[in-house]
mmCIF file of C-alpha atoms and ligand atoms in Angstrom:
data_model
loop_
_atom_site.group_PDB
_atom_site.id
_atom_site.type_symbol
_atom_site.label_atom_id
_atom_site.label_comp_id
_atom_site.label_asym_id
_atom_site.label_seq_id
_atom_site.Cartn_x
_atom_site.Cartn_y
_atom_site.Cartn_z
ATOM 1 C CA MET A 1 0.128 0.461 -0.104
ATOM 2 C CA ARG A 2 2.344 2.577 0.996
ATOM 3 C CA ALA A 3 4.309 1.875 -1.340
ATOM 4 C CA SER A 4 2.142 3.201 -4.476
ATOM 5 C CA PHE A 5 1.778 6.527 -2.886
ATOM 6 C CA GLU A 6 4.858 7.318 -2.448
ATOM 7 C CA LYS A 7 4.757 10.560 -4.796
ATOM 8 C CA ILE A 8 2.908 12.476 -1.822
ATOM 9 C CA GLU A 9 6.077 12.268 0.110
ATOM 10 C CA GLY A 10 7.646 14.944 -2.157
ATOM 11 C CA ALA A 11 4.857 17.203 -1.928
ATOM 12 C CA LYS A 12 5.003 19.127 1.485
ATOM 13 C CA SER A 13 2.934 22.064 0.792
ATOM 14 C CA LEU A 14 1.829 22.990 -3.073
ATOM 15 C CA PRO A 15 0.991 26.421 -4.117
ATOM 16 C CA PHE A 16 -2.964 27.122 -3.827
ATOM 17 C CA ASP A 17 -4.814 29.289 -6.875
ATOM 18 C CA VAL A 18 -7.264 31.233 -5.810
ATOM 19 C CA GLN A 19 -10.388 31.576 -7.769
ATOM 20 C CA PRO A 20 -12.558 34.271 -5.832
ATOM 21 C CA ALA A 21 -16.001 33.501 -5.929
ATOM 22 C CA ALA A 22 -16.891 35.465 -9.328
ATOM 23 C CA GLU A 23 -20.941 36.177 -7.872
ATOM 24 C CA PRO A 24 -20.368 35.701 -3.604
ATOM 25 C CA THR A 25 -23.442 35.995 -1.367
ATOM 26 C CA PRO A 26 -25.059 39.516 -0.780
ATOM 27 C CA ALA A 27 -23.079 41.075 2.270
ATOM 28 C CA THR A 28 -27.491 41.624 3.038
ATOM 29 C CA VAL A 29 -28.031 37.893 2.255
ATOM 30 C CA ARG A 30 -24.962 36.196 4.596
ATOM 31 C CA ALA A 31 -26.226 38.879 7.714
ATOM 32 C CA GLU A 32 -29.873 37.281 7.620
ATOM 33 C CA LYS A 33 -28.045 33.930 6.753
ATOM 34 C CA LEU A 34 -25.417 34.201 10.297
ATOM 35 C CA ALA A 35 -28.514 35.751 12.077
ATOM 36 C CA ASN A 36 -29.354 32.808 12.777
ATOM 37 C CA PRO A 37 -27.406 29.812 10.847
ATOM 38 C CA GLY A 38 -28.284 26.740 13.293
ATOM 39 C CA PHE A 39 -25.568 24.331 12.242
ATOM 40 C CA GLY A 40 -24.288 22.554 9.098
ATOM 41 C CA ARG A 41 -27.470 23.858 6.889
ATOM 42 C CA VAL A 42 -25.889 27.783 6.420
ATOM 43 C CA PHE A 43 -22.143 27.484 4.015
ATOM 44 C CA THR A 44 -19.897 30.103 3.487
ATOM 45 C CA ASP A 45 -18.864 31.043 -0.654
ATOM 46 C CA HIS A 46 -15.424 29.010 -1.570
ATOM 47 C CA MET A 47 -13.704 25.814 -0.758
ATOM 48 C CA ALA A 48 -10.275 24.340 -1.113
ATOM 49 C CA MET A 49 -9.078 21.267 -3.163
ATOM 50 C CA VAL A 50 -6.683 19.448 -3.876
ATOM 51 C CA SER A 51 -7.016 16.341 -5.937
ATOM 52 C CA TYR A 52 -4.714 13.221 -6.128
ATOM 53 C CA ASN A 53 -3.833 10.770 -8.372
ATOM 54 C CA GLN A 54 -1.342 8.289 -9.077
ATOM 55 C CA ALA A 55 0.870 10.286 -11.848
ATOM 56 C CA GLU A 56 1.080 13.602 -10.337
ATOM 57 C CA GLY A 57 0.877 13.235 -6.618
ATOM 58 C CA TRP A 58 -1.342 15.794 -4.756
ATOM 59 C CA HIS A 59 -1.855 18.509 -8.369
ATOM 60 C CA GLY A 60 -4.351 20.900 -8.855
ATOM 61 C CA ALA A 61 -4.836 22.781 -5.556
ATOM 62 C CA ARG A 62 -7.329 25.628 -5.943
ATOM 63 C CA VAL A 63 -10.359 28.121 -3.417
ATOM 64 C CA ALA A 64 -13.030 28.426 -6.073
ATOM 65 C CA ALA A 65 -16.298 29.640 -5.598
ATOM 66 C CA ARG A 66 -18.545 26.011 -3.604
ATOM 67 C CA ALA A 67 -19.818 24.134 -6.289
ATOM 68 C CA SER A 68 -21.309 20.670 -6.856
ATOM 69 C CA PHE A 69 -18.798 18.001 -7.696
ATOM 70 C CA PRO A 70 -19.735 16.172 -10.543
ATOM 71 C CA LEU A 71 -19.512 12.082 -9.876
ATOM 72 C CA ASP A 72 -18.883 9.206 -12.564
ATOM 73 C CA PRO A 73 -21.764 6.823 -11.525
ATOM 74 C CA ALA A 74 -19.046 4.454 -11.315
ATOM 75 C CA THR A 75 -16.755 6.619 -8.844
ATOM 76 C CA ALA A 76 -15.422 4.663 -6.128
ATOM 77 C CA VAL A 77 -16.610 6.561 -2.707
ATOM 78 C CA LEU A 78 -20.218 5.250 -4.201
ATOM 79 C CA HIS A 79 -19.690 1.548 -3.916
ATOM 80 C CA TYR A 80 -16.768 1.463 -1.144
ATOM 81 C CA ALA A 81 -16.792 4.166 1.009
ATOM 82 C CA GLN A 82 -13.666 4.546 0.893
ATOM 83 C CA GLU A 83 -14.408 8.600 2.529
ATOM 84 C CA ILE A 84 -12.524 10.168 5.560
ATOM 85 C CA PHE A 85 -13.538 13.598 7.443
ATOM 86 C CA GLU A 86 -12.214 16.700 10.436
ATOM 87 C CA GLY A 87 -14.127 18.644 11.934
ATOM 88 C CA LEU A 88 -12.575 22.392 13.680
ATOM 89 C CA LYS A 89 -13.978 25.043 14.061
ATOM 90 C CA ALA A 90 -11.895 28.791 13.539
ATOM 91 C CA TYR A 91 -13.078 32.001 16.035
ATOM 92 C CA LYS A 92 -13.189 35.064 15.947
ATOM 93 C CA ARG A 93 -11.199 36.878 18.579
ATOM 94 C CA ASP A 94 -12.180 40.376 20.876
ATOM 95 C CA ASP A 95 -9.373 41.496 18.848
ATOM 96 C CA GLY A 96 -10.788 41.013 15.249
ATOM 97 C CA GLY A 97 -8.672 38.726 14.570
ATOM 98 C CA VAL A 98 -9.185 34.737 13.385
ATOM 99 C CA ASN A 99 -7.867 31.292 15.508
ATOM 100 C CA LEU A 100 -7.892 28.073 14.996
ATOM 101 C CA PHE A 101 -7.800 24.963 17.683
ATOM 102 C CA ARG A 102 -5.150 22.755 16.836
ATOM 103 C CA PRO A 103 -5.422 22.516 12.841
ATOM 104 C CA ASP A 104 -2.444 20.367 13.445
ATOM 105 C CA ALA A 105 -3.693 17.723 15.540
ATOM 106 C CA ASN A 106 -6.683 17.043 13.620
ATOM 107 C CA ALA A 107 -3.680 16.937 10.447
ATOM 108 C CA ARG A 108 -1.851 14.065 12.102
ATOM 109 C CA ARG A 109 -4.947 12.882 12.322
ATOM 110 C CA PHE A 110 -6.643 13.362 8.600
ATOM 111 C CA ARG A 111 -2.868 11.629 7.478
ATOM 112 C CA ASN A 112 -3.749 8.609 10.653
ATOM 113 C CA SER A 113 -7.597 7.264 8.808
ATOM 114 C CA ALA A 114 -6.082 8.161 5.213
ATOM 115 C CA GLU A 115 -3.106 5.164 6.402
ATOM 116 C CA ARG A 116 -6.408 3.133 7.958
ATOM 117 C CA MET A 117 -9.073 3.786 5.139
ATOM 118 C CA ALA A 118 -5.992 1.994 2.496
ATOM 119 C CA MET A 119 -6.100 6.616 1.057
ATOM 120 C CA ALA A 120 -3.265 8.512 -0.462
ATOM 121 C CA PRO A 121 -2.148 10.109 2.945
ATOM 122 C CA LEU A 122 -2.209 13.602 2.235
ATOM 123 C CA PRO A 123 0.284 16.116 3.740
ATOM 124 C CA GLU A 124 -0.417 17.917 7.002
ATOM 125 C CA THR A 125 1.147 20.980 5.989
ATOM 126 C CA VAL A 126 -1.200 21.125 2.981
ATOM 127 C CA PHE A 127 -3.746 19.735 4.837
ATOM 128 C CA ILE A 128 -3.446 23.098 6.751
ATOM 129 C CA GLU A 129 -2.933 25.211 4.380
ATOM 130 C CA ALA A 130 -6.225 24.672 2.704
ATOM 131 C CA ILE A 131 -7.832 24.935 5.932
ATOM 132 C CA GLU A 132 -5.815 28.994 6.624
ATOM 133 C CA GLN A 133 -6.703 29.958 2.593
ATOM 134 C CA LEU A 134 -10.412 28.854 3.212
ATOM 135 C CA VAL A 135 -10.231 30.564 6.927
ATOM 136 C CA ARG A 136 -9.220 33.557 4.780
ATOM 137 C CA ILE A 137 -11.192 34.602 1.720
ATOM 138 C CA ASP A 138 -14.579 33.638 3.505
ATOM 139 C CA GLN A 139 -13.389 35.239 6.774
ATOM 140 C CA ASP A 140 -16.809 37.469 6.521
ATOM 141 C CA TRP A 141 -18.835 34.600 7.727
ATOM 142 C CA ILE A 142 -17.686 34.204 10.153
ATOM 143 C CA PRO A 143 -19.978 34.904 12.891
ATOM 144 C CA GLY A 144 -18.964 37.340 16.238
ATOM 145 C CA GLY A 145 -19.989 36.250 20.128
ATOM 146 C CA GLU A 146 -20.156 32.256 21.387
ATOM 147 C CA GLY A 147 -20.333 31.788 16.953
ATOM 148 C CA SER A 148 -17.612 30.340 15.015
ATOM 149 C CA LEU A 149 -16.879 28.900 11.540
ATOM 150 C CA TYR A 150 -17.352 25.061 11.411
ATOM 151 C CA LEU A 151 -14.415 23.820 8.353
ATOM 152 C CA ARG A 152 -15.585 20.362 7.022
ATOM 153 C CA PRO A 153 -12.067 18.637 5.862
ATOM 154 C CA PHE A 154 -12.909 15.586 3.904
ATOM 155 C CA MET A 155 -11.557 12.597 1.358
ATOM 156 C CA ILE A 156 -13.184 10.578 -0.900
ATOM 157 C CA ALA A 157 -11.877 8.026 -3.689
ATOM 158 C CA ASN A 158 -13.057 8.941 -6.398
ATOM 159 C CA GLU A 159 -11.361 6.204 -9.127
ATOM 160 C CA VAL A 160 -13.758 5.389 -11.375
ATOM 161 C CA PHE A 161 -14.054 1.523 -11.378
ATOM 162 C CA LEU A 162 -16.127 -1.390 -9.395
ATOM 163 C CA GLY A 163 -13.145 -3.045 -8.669
ATOM 164 C CA VAL A 164 -12.547 -4.347 -5.064
ATOM 165 C CA LYS A 165 -9.437 -1.908 -3.982
ATOM 166 C CA PRO A 166 -7.492 0.940 -2.831
ATOM 167 C CA SER A 167 -8.778 3.751 -5.377
ATOM 168 C CA ALA A 168 -6.136 4.768 -7.253
ATOM 169 C CA ALA A 169 -7.531 9.734 -7.037
ATOM 170 C CA TYR A 170 -8.393 11.024 -4.192
ATOM 171 C CA ILE A 171 -10.348 14.416 -4.311
ATOM 172 C CA PHE A 172 -9.426 16.258 -1.098
ATOM 173 C CA ALA A 173 -11.491 19.555 0.064
ATOM 174 C CA VAL A 174 -12.438 21.694 2.931
ATOM 175 C CA ILE A 175 -15.730 23.123 3.147
ATOM 176 C CA ALA A 176 -16.927 26.054 5.906
ATOM 177 C CA SER A 177 -20.367 26.604 8.039
ATOM 178 C CA PRO A 178 -20.623 28.858 10.117
ATOM 179 C CA VAL A 179 -22.629 27.673 13.171
ATOM 180 C CA GLY A 180 -24.161 29.644 16.160
ATOM 181 C CA SER A 181 -23.616 29.358 19.929
ATOM 182 C CA TYR A 182 -24.723 26.052 20.094
ATOM 183 C CA PHE A 183 -26.403 26.387 23.177
ATOM 184 C CA LYS A 184 -27.736 29.874 24.534
ATOM 185 C CA GLY A 185 -27.091 30.148 28.014
ATOM 186 C CA GLY A 186 -25.207 27.614 29.593
ATOM 187 C CA PRO A 187 -25.309 24.317 28.121
ATOM 188 C CA ALA A 188 -28.321 22.171 28.610
ATOM 189 C CA PRO A 189 -28.295 18.444 30.211
ATOM 190 C CA ILE A 190 -28.630 15.712 27.478
ATOM 191 C CA SER A 191 -30.025 12.257 27.918
ATOM 192 C CA ILE A 192 -28.469 9.339 26.408
ATOM 193 C CA TRP A 193 -29.925 5.775 25.688
ATOM 194 C CA VAL A 194 -27.744 2.371 26.584
ATOM 195 C CA SER A 195 -27.370 0.666 23.416
ATOM 196 C CA GLU A 196 -27.498 -3.300 23.739
ATOM 197 C CA ASP A 197 -27.778 -3.832 20.405
ATOM 198 C CA TYR A 198 -25.724 -2.432 17.776
ATOM 199 C CA THR A 199 -22.384 -1.555 18.670
ATOM 200 C CA ARG A 200 -20.273 1.090 16.976
ATOM 201 C CA ALA A 201 -16.174 -1.328 17.910
ATOM 202 C CA ALA A 202 -14.187 -4.442 17.392
ATOM 203 C CA VAL A 203 -11.083 -4.360 18.160
ATOM 204 C CA GLY A 204 -9.416 -3.822 14.530
ATOM 205 C CA GLY A 205 -11.875 -2.059 12.722
ATOM 206 C CA THR A 206 -12.071 1.347 11.831
ATOM 207 C CA GLY A 207 -13.667 3.125 15.186
ATOM 208 C CA ALA A 208 -10.770 4.568 16.054
ATOM 209 C CA VAL A 209 -11.091 6.505 12.578
ATOM 210 C CA LYS A 210 -13.200 9.407 10.954
ATOM 211 C CA CYS A 211 -14.647 7.672 8.543
ATOM 212 C CA GLY A 212 -18.543 8.218 7.689
ATOM 213 C CA GLY A 213 -18.628 4.239 7.484
ATOM 214 C CA ASN A 214 -18.719 4.840 11.413
ATOM 215 C CA TYR A 215 -21.340 7.094 11.242
ATOM 216 C CA ALA A 216 -23.931 5.364 9.370
ATOM 217 C CA ALA A 217 -23.068 2.723 11.035
ATOM 218 C CA SER A 218 -24.207 4.437 13.774
ATOM 219 C CA LEU A 219 -27.532 6.021 13.222
ATOM 220 C CA ARG A 220 -29.990 3.017 13.478
ATOM 221 C CA ALA A 221 -28.813 3.204 17.133
ATOM 222 C CA GLN A 222 -29.044 7.351 17.687
ATOM 223 C CA ALA A 223 -32.845 6.390 16.169
ATOM 224 C CA GLU A 224 -32.629 3.936 19.093
ATOM 225 C CA ALA A 225 -32.431 6.684 21.330
ATOM 226 C CA ILE A 226 -34.334 9.404 19.613
ATOM 227 C CA ASP A 227 -37.277 7.131 20.140
ATOM 228 C CA ARG A 228 -36.992 7.156 23.684
ATOM 229 C CA GLY A 229 -36.827 9.922 24.581
ATOM 230 C CA CYS A 230 -33.454 11.097 24.428
ATOM 231 C CA ASP A 231 -31.279 13.200 22.583
ATOM 232 C CA GLN A 232 -27.719 10.561 21.896
ATOM 233 C CA VAL A 233 -27.106 6.811 22.090
ATOM 234 C CA VAL A 234 -24.043 5.633 24.340
ATOM 235 C CA PHE A 235 -22.342 2.679 22.609
ATOM 236 C CA LEU A 236 -20.848 -0.387 24.882
ATOM 237 C CA ASP A 237 -17.664 -2.142 23.364
ATOM 238 C CA ALA A 238 -18.386 -5.410 21.403
ATOM 239 C CA ILE A 239 -17.005 -8.181 22.880
ATOM 240 C CA GLU A 240 -18.199 -8.010 26.399
ATOM 241 C CA ARG A 241 -21.273 -5.868 25.502
ATOM 242 C CA ARG A 242 -19.769 -4.117 29.478
ATOM 243 C CA TYR A 243 -17.503 -1.193 28.812
ATOM 244 C CA VAL A 244 -18.255 2.445 28.195
ATOM 245 C CA GLU A 245 -17.078 2.986 25.124
ATOM 246 C CA GLU A 246 -18.313 6.765 23.321
ATOM 247 C CA LEU A 247 -21.672 8.431 22.246
ATOM 248 C CA GLY A 248 -22.548 8.855 17.803
ATOM 249 C CA GLY A 249 -20.538 11.515 17.820
ATOM 250 C CA MET A 250 -18.584 12.470 21.281
ATOM 251 C CA ASN A 251 -16.519 10.795 24.233
ATOM 252 C CA VAL A 252 -17.097 10.798 27.047
ATOM 253 C CA PHE A 253 -16.286 11.840 31.051
ATOM 254 C CA PHE A 254 -16.689 10.446 34.988
ATOM 255 C CA VAL A 255 -16.502 12.642 37.600
ATOM 256 C CA PHE A 256 -15.942 11.230 41.270
ATOM 257 C CA ASP A 257 -16.555 12.081 44.476
ATOM 258 C CA ASP A 258 -12.080 12.000 45.300
ATOM 259 C CA GLY A 259 -12.352 14.852 42.374
ATOM 260 C CA SER A 260 -10.865 12.460 39.316
ATOM 261 C CA LEU A 261 -11.536 12.420 36.434
ATOM 262 C CA SER A 262 -12.012 9.378 34.072
ATOM 263 C CA THR A 263 -12.387 8.308 29.476
ATOM 264 C CA PRO A 264 -12.900 4.710 28.691
ATOM 265 C CA PRO A 265 -9.014 3.831 26.921
ATOM 266 C CA LEU A 266 -8.074 4.232 23.063
ATOM 267 C CA GLY A 267 -8.022 1.508 20.889
ATOM 268 C CA THR A 268 -11.783 1.367 19.600
ATOM 269 C CA ILE A 269 -12.927 5.243 20.186
ATOM 270 C CA LEU A 270 -12.462 8.124 18.457
ATOM 271 C CA PRO A 271 -9.132 9.824 19.343
ATOM 272 C CA GLY A 272 -11.210 13.226 19.968
ATOM 273 C CA ILE A 273 -9.031 16.094 20.751
ATOM 274 C CA THR A 274 -11.589 17.879 22.662
ATOM 275 C CA ARG A 275 -10.891 14.243 25.245
ATOM 276 C CA ASP A 276 -7.156 14.948 24.424
ATOM 277 C CA SER A 277 -7.376 19.113 25.513
ATOM 278 C CA ILE A 278 -9.080 17.805 28.572
ATOM 279 C CA ILE A 279 -7.054 14.888 30.269
ATOM 280 C CA THR A 280 -4.172 17.766 29.812
ATOM 281 C CA LEU A 281 -5.616 20.316 31.041
ATOM 282 C CA ALA A 282 -7.265 18.292 34.084
ATOM 283 C CA ARG A 283 -3.420 16.578 35.096
ATOM 284 C CA ASP A 284 -2.182 20.296 34.302
ATOM 285 C CA SER A 285 -4.223 21.414 37.465
ATOM 286 C CA GLY A 286 -3.329 18.617 39.604
ATOM 287 C CA THR A 287 -6.393 16.410 38.973
ATOM 288 C CA PRO A 288 -5.941 12.880 38.474
ATOM 289 C CA VAL A 289 -7.079 10.962 34.986
ATOM 290 C CA ARG A 290 -7.113 7.220 34.204
ATOM 291 C CA GLU A 291 -8.632 6.518 31.171
ATOM 292 C CA GLU A 292 -9.347 3.079 32.319
ATOM 293 C CA PRO A 293 -11.986 0.816 31.261
ATOM 294 C CA TYR A 294 -15.949 1.561 33.229
ATOM 295 C CA THR A 295 -18.687 -0.465 32.910
ATOM 296 C CA ILE A 296 -21.973 0.573 32.469
ATOM 297 C CA ASP A 297 -23.634 -1.618 35.710
ATOM 298 C CA GLN A 298 -20.626 0.668 37.468
ATOM 299 C CA TRP A 299 -21.731 4.085 36.148
ATOM 300 C CA ARG A 300 -25.139 2.685 37.259
ATOM 301 C CA SER A 301 -23.993 2.348 40.944
ATOM 302 C CA ASP A 302 -21.665 4.677 41.049
ATOM 303 C CA ALA A 303 -24.980 7.284 40.241
ATOM 304 C CA ALA A 304 -27.136 5.363 42.765
ATOM 305 C CA SER A 305 -23.710 6.087 46.172
ATOM 306 C CA GLY A 306 -22.840 9.819 44.804
ATOM 307 C CA LYS A 307 -19.759 8.549 44.053
ATOM 308 C CA LEU A 308 -20.008 9.125 40.673
ATOM 309 C CA ARG A 309 -20.528 13.151 41.025
ATOM 310 C CA GLU A 310 -21.169 14.400 37.588
ATOM 311 C CA ALA A 311 -20.896 12.610 34.194
ATOM 312 C CA PHE A 312 -20.425 14.570 30.932
ATOM 313 C CA ALA A 313 -19.469 13.859 26.531
ATOM 314 C CA CYS A 314 -16.975 16.112 24.556
ATOM 315 C CA GLY A 315 -16.777 16.791 21.195
ATOM 316 C CA THR A 316 -15.365 19.681 18.934
ATOM 317 C CA ALA A 317 -18.740 20.691 17.526
ATOM 318 C CA ALA A 318 -20.357 21.093 21.764
ATOM 319 C CA VAL A 319 -17.709 21.024 23.094
ATOM 320 C CA ILE A 320 -18.969 19.677 26.721
ATOM 321 C CA SER A 321 -22.433 18.492 26.951
ATOM 322 C CA PRO A 322 -23.421 17.925 30.265
ATOM 323 C CA ILE A 323 -25.142 14.127 31.065
ATOM 324 C CA GLY A 324 -27.863 14.441 32.760
ATOM 325 C CA LYS A 325 -30.031 11.132 32.434
ATOM 326 C CA VAL A 326 -28.451 7.630 31.607
ATOM 327 C CA CYS A 327 -31.573 5.383 29.470
ATOM 328 C CA SER A 328 -30.998 1.782 29.108
ATOM 329 C CA ALA A 329 -33.401 -0.810 28.638
ATOM 330 C CA HIS A 330 -33.035 -2.037 32.276
ATOM 331 C CA GLY A 331 -34.090 1.161 33.381
ATOM 332 C CA ASP A 332 -32.833 4.295 33.823
ATOM 333 C CA PHE A 333 -30.755 6.577 36.088
ATOM 334 C CA THR A 334 -29.609 10.460 36.693
ATOM 335 C CA ILE A 335 -26.329 12.507 37.981
ATOM 336 C CA ASN A 336 -25.880 15.372 39.800
ATOM 337 C CA GLY A 337 -29.420 15.218 40.430
ATOM 338 C CA GLY A 338 -29.646 15.912 36.343
ATOM 339 C CA ALA A 339 -28.000 19.354 36.091
ATOM 340 C CA ALA A 340 -24.541 20.082 35.048
ATOM 341 C CA GLY A 341 -22.258 20.110 37.113
ATOM 342 C CA PRO A 342 -19.569 22.493 38.261
ATOM 343 C CA VAL A 343 -16.564 20.313 36.920
ATOM 344 C CA ALA A 344 -18.038 19.235 33.397
ATOM 345 C CA MET A 345 -18.533 23.468 33.200
ATOM 346 C CA GLY A 346 -14.311 24.681 34.662
ATOM 347 C CA PHE A 347 -13.678 22.256 31.637
ATOM 348 C CA ARG A 348 -16.186 24.657 29.088
ATOM 349 C CA LYS A 349 -15.114 27.615 30.107
ATOM 350 C CA LYS A 350 -11.705 27.002 30.232
ATOM 351 C CA LEU A 351 -11.235 26.023 26.503
ATOM 352 C CA VAL A 352 -13.392 27.571 24.855
ATOM 353 C CA ASP A 353 -11.493 30.878 26.782
ATOM 354 C CA ILE A 354 -8.311 29.139 25.229
ATOM 355 C CA GLN A 355 -9.777 28.730 22.122
ATOM 356 C CA TYR A 356 -11.362 32.168 21.604
ATOM 357 C CA GLY A 357 -7.829 33.842 22.476
ATOM 358 C CA ARG A 358 -9.182 35.009 26.354
ATOM 359 C CA ALA A 359 -7.052 33.159 28.140
ATOM 360 C CA THR A 360 -3.258 32.295 28.206
ATOM 361 C CA ASP A 361 -2.593 29.273 26.117
ATOM 362 C CA PRO A 362 -0.035 27.688 27.829
ATOM 363 C CA HIS A 363 0.129 24.367 25.259
ATOM 364 C CA ARG A 364 0.702 26.548 21.990
ATOM 365 C CA TRP A 365 -2.594 25.353 20.802
ATOM 366 C CA THR A 366 -4.672 28.166 19.134
ATOM 367 C CA ARG A 367 -2.725 29.357 15.131
ATOM 368 C CA LYS A 368 -4.096 32.069 14.059
ATOM 369 C CA VAL A 369 -5.416 32.786 10.761
ATOM 370 C CA LEU A 370 -6.086 36.942 10.924
HETATM 371 C C1 LIG B 401 -15.253 13.581 16.141
HETATM 372 C C2 LIG B 401 -15.991 12.610 16.533
HETATM 373 C C3 LIG B 401 -15.348 12.440 18.151
HETATM 374 C C4 LIG B 401 -14.880 14.222 18.393
HETATM 375 O O1 LIG B 401 -13.076 14.183 18.913
HETATM 376 P P1 LIG B 401 -13.081 16.056 18.336
HETATM 377 O O2 LIG B 401 -11.732 15.853 17.671
HETATM 378 O O3 LIG B 401 -13.374 15.728 20.217
HETATM 379 O O4 LIG B 401 -13.657 17.421 17.735
HETATM 380 C C5 LIG B 401 -15.630 11.988 18.886
HETATM 381 N N1 LIG B 401 -16.312 10.999 18.651
HETATM 382 C C6 LIG B 401 -15.938 10.449 17.085
HETATM 383 C C7 LIG B 401 -17.540 9.011 16.537
HETATM 384 C C8 LIG B 401 -15.741 11.662 16.425
HETATM 385 O O5 LIG B 401 -16.352 11.345 15.649
#
């Protein structure tokens, strides 16, 4: 596999051809859209793109008006699902500048995802350059206040061939979507449904990879959670069906009465950058964090005894969502009386303050784009 993608190693950086949209959204229309963007339905005027084929390696880096892809019906991604993505945000600082948060970590994870899915790994410098180019040209689309510009880098296999093998051609692209504050007036605690019929990932599978296929496989369980009146699904391990893994798109933390934290270990879960940041911030302040397996039965009994003080989910989109209630076929239980706890809210504030450039950034996580 590696040999067939060797050409990319020569292309650590690529010049981007920037072609501004001929008919960008008028400022008044943009202002209307930014007033209440919701999540993932409003898009900026441009996209960044880079192409890969075996003869040229990564080439054709460009920023242009956002447009549809022409796709042959036999395009590989439509059949065998070689698709990976990332999610990160651009934040407007009080001084009017713009921050990215740990884009190098997204670039590295994207490369790891490509390797697991037998796709051409994109040089990390090209990944970051594409994002920065798009943020610069679409900077007027970044909401102020607690809003942000959600960036969605992704890669698809676009060789036209029905044979089952790694595609010989890929498209990498970045699109951007302004998002409002996820929660107006502080995050509302979420309720989660424990999926006992469906699992998300097995050892040796793709659980640690940000690929669309993982989401396709999770949607049935998520729909079941909604049917049960819950906000989100939480998955258990695929072998013993006891150990808590993560939600459909967020990692999970537990807060104990001795002040310590625990979170499920890496392996079959997605290695969240928010998860990693919380572990780092906690350890910085002397809070012990264990990355260790935790069973659903233990969770239930620790919640009942009061040993467990809080639980929360975390990810780029919502930052931190306190978990107020857990529902399962074996009965429901609440955590912290169903309310948001101080530890979850404290980490949320610490992270958000760093992201928006309001707090010192000891690990140099933010990157100024503007
Ligand atoms: C993206 C994602 C997360 C959160 O990762 P962040 O880097 O913190 O945004 C957690 N779980 C799954 C399944 C994901 O796809």
